[in-house]
Coordinates of C-alpha atoms in Angstrom, one line a residue:
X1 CA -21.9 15.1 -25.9
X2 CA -25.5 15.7 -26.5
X3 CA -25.4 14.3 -30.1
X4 CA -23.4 11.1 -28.8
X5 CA -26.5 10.7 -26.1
X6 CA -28.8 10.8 -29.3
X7 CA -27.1 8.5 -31.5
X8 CA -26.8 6.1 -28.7
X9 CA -30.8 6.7 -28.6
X10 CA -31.0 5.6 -31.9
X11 CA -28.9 2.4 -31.6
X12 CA -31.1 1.4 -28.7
X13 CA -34.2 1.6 -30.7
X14 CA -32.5 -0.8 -33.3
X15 CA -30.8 -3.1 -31.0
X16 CA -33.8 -5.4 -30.1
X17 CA -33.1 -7.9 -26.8
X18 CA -28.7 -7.0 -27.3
X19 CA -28.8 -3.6 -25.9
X20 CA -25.1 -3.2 -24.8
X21 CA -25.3 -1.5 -21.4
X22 CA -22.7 1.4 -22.7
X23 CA -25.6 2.8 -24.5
X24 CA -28.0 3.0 -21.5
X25 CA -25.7 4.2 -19.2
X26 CA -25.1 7.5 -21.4
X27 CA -28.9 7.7 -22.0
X28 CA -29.5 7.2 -18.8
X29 CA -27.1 10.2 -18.3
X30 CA -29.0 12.7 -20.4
X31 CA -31.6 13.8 -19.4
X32 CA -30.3 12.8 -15.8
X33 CA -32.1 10.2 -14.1
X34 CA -31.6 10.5 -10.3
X35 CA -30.3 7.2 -10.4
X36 CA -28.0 5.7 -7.7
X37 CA -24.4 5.3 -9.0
X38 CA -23.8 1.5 -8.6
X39 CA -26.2 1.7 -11.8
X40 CA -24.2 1.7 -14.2
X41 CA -22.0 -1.2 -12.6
X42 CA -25.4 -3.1 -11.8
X43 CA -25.7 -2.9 -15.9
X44 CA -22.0 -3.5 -16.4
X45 CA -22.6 -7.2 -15.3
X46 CA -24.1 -8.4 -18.5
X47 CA -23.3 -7.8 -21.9
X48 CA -26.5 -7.5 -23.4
X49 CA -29.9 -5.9 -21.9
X50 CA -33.8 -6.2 -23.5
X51 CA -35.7 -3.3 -22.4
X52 CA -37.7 -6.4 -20.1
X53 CA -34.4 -7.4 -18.4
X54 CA -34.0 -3.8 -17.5
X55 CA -37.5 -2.8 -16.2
X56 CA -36.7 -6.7 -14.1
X57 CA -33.9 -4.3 -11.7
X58 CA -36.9 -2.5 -10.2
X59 CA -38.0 -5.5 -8.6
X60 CA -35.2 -5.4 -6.3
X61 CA -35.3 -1.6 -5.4
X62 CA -36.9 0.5 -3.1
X63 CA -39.8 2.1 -4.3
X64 CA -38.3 5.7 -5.3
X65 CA -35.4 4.2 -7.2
X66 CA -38.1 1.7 -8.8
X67 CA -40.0 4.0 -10.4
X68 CA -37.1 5.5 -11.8
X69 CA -36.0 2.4 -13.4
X70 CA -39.4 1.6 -14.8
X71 CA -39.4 5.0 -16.5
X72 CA -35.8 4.6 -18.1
X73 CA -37.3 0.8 -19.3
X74 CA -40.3 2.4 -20.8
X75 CA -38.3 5.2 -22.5
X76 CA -36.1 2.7 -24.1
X77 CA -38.9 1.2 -25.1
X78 CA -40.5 3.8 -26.8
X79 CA -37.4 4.6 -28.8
X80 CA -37.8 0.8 -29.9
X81 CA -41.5 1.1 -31.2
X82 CA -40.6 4.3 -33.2
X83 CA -37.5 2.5 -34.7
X84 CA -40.6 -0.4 -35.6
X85 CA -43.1 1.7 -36.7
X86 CA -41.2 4.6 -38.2
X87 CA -37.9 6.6 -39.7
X88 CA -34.8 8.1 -37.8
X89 CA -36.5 11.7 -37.3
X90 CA -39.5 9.5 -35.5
X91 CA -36.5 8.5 -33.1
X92 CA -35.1 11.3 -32.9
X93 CA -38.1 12.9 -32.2
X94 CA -39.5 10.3 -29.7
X95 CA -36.0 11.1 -27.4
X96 CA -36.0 14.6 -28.1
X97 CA -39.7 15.0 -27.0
X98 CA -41.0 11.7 -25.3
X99 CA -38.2 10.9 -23.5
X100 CA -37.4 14.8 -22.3
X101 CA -33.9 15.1 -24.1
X102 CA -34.7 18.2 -25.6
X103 CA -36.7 19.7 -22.6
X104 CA -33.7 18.7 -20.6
X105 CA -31.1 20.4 -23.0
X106 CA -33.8 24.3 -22.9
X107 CA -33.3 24.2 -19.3
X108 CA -29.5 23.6 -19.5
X109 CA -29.2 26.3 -22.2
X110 CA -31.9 28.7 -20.0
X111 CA -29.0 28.1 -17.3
X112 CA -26.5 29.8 -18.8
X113 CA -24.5 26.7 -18.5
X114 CA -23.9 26.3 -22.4
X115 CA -21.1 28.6 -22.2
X116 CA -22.9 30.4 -25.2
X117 CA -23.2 27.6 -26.7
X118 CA -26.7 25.0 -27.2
X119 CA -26.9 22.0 -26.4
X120 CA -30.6 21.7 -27.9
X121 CA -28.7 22.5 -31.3
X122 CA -26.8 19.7 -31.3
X123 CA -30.6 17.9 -31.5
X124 CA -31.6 20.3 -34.0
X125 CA -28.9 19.3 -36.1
X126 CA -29.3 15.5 -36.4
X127 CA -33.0 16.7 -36.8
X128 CA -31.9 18.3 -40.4
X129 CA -30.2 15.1 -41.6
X130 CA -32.5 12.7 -40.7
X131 CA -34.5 12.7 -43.1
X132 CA -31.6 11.7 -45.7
X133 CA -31.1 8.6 -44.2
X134 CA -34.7 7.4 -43.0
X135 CA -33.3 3.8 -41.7
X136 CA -32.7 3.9 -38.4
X137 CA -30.5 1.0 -38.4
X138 CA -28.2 2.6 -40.5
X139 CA -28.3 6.0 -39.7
X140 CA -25.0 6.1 -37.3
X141 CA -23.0 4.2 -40.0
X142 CA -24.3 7.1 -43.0
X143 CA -23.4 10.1 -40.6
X144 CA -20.1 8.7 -39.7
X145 CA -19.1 7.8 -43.3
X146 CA -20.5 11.3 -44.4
X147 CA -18.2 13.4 -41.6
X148 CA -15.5 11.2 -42.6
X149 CA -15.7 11.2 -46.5
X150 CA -12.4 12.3 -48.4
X151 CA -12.9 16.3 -50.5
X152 CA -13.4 15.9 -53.5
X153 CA -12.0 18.2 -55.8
X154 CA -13.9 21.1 -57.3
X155 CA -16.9 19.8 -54.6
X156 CA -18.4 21.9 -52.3
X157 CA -17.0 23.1 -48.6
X158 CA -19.0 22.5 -46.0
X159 CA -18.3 24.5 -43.0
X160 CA -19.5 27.0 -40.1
X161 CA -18.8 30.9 -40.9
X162 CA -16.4 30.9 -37.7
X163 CA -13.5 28.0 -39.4
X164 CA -13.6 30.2 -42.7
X165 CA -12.5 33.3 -41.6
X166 CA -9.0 34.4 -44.4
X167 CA -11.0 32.2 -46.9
X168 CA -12.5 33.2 -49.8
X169 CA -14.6 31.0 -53.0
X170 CA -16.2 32.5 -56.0
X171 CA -19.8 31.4 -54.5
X172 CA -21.2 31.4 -51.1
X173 CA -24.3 29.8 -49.6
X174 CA -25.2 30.9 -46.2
X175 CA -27.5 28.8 -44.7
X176 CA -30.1 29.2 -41.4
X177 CA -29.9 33.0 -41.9
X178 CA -32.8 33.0 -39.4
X179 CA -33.9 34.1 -36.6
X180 CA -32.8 32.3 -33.7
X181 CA -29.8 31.1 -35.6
X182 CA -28.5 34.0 -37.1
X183 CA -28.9 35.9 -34.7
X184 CA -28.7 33.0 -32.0
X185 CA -31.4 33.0 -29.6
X186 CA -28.7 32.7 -26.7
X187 CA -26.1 35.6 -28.0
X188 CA -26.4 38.5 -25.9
X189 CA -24.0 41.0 -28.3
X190 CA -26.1 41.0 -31.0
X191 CA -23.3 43.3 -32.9
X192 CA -21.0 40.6 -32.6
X193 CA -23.7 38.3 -34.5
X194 CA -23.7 41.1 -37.0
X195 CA -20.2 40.5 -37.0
X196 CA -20.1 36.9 -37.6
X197 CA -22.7 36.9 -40.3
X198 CA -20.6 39.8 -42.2
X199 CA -17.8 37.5 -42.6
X200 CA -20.4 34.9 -44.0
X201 CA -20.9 37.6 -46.8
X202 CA -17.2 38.6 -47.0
X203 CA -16.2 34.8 -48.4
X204 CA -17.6 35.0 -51.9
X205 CA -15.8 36.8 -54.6
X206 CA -18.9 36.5 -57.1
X207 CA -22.2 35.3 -55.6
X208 CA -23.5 34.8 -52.2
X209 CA -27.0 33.0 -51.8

């Protein structure tokens, strides 16, 4: 969910004057913006938005709920200059910390509302790709035709420790042994992490990195 509010951060900030209001109405969503909820029909009536058109709605508001608009406007529009002036981890960046994503996704996880999971990870994780796809324009269309690439035999197998668990190859690489990761910086049973990471090891029959 919170990669889906990213990459929808990243089409904004390459979709010039056509922003399709789909797009805003899940960034809009995350971080949350106190927003009324005929919003999202209000942006349902056209089919394309500029980030001009949108920061025009607070004209015809009340003062709280103007502000509020004018701040989603100029977030969009910050997204927009770093797509201008820079690569997808400037994007990425810019809605992680400009627009408050990220700060948004420590206080969820702080909650305890992950359900031991992070939501700041998911951030972290387009984070690590982004630099092998610096267009922003293209960015979505590379990481959808990576996830959804064909094996290719004798290549390697990408996957987390937990999917892997029976399976066995002749060489493992474990990667983000770290701290914070491995151990995660939300897991409570840290002998359970111990756990995880010892099945890691236990999948390669000659060589582990």
């Amino acid at each position: 969910v919170i990669a889906r509010a990213a990459i929808d951060a990243v089409r904004i900030a390459t979709a010039g004057d056509a922003i399709a209001p789909q797009d805003v109405v899940e960034v809009l969503r995350r971080p949350t913006r106190g927003l009324p909820q005929w919003f999202p029909d209000r942006l349902a009536r056209r089919t394309r938005w500029s980030t001009e058109a949108i920061a025009e709605i607070a004209d015809q508001l009340p003062d709280k709920e103007s502000a509020k608009v004018l701040r989603l406007a100029g977030d969009l529009a910050s997204v927009q200059r770093a797509a201008r002036q820079g690569t997808t981890r400037a994007v990425l960046e810019t809605v992680r910390d400009g627009v408050g994503l990220g700060s948004a996704m420590t206080l969820l996880d702080s909650s305890g509302n992950g359900q031991g999971t992070s939501h700041l990870d998911d951030i972290d994780a387009l984070l690590a790709v982004a630099d092998l796809h610096p267009d922003p324009a293209g960015f979505e269309t590379w990481l959808r035709s990576v996830f959804n690439r064909e094996s290719t035999p004798g290549g390697v197998t990408l996957s987390t420790i937990h999917r892997v668990k029976g399976r066995e190859w002749d060489r493992v690489v474990l990667s983000g042994v770290v701290d914070g990761v491995v151990p995660h910086r939300l897991a409570i049973d840290r002998e359970e992490e111990r756990r995880v990471l010892h099945v890691g090891i236990t999948r390669g029959r000659h060589r582990v990195v």
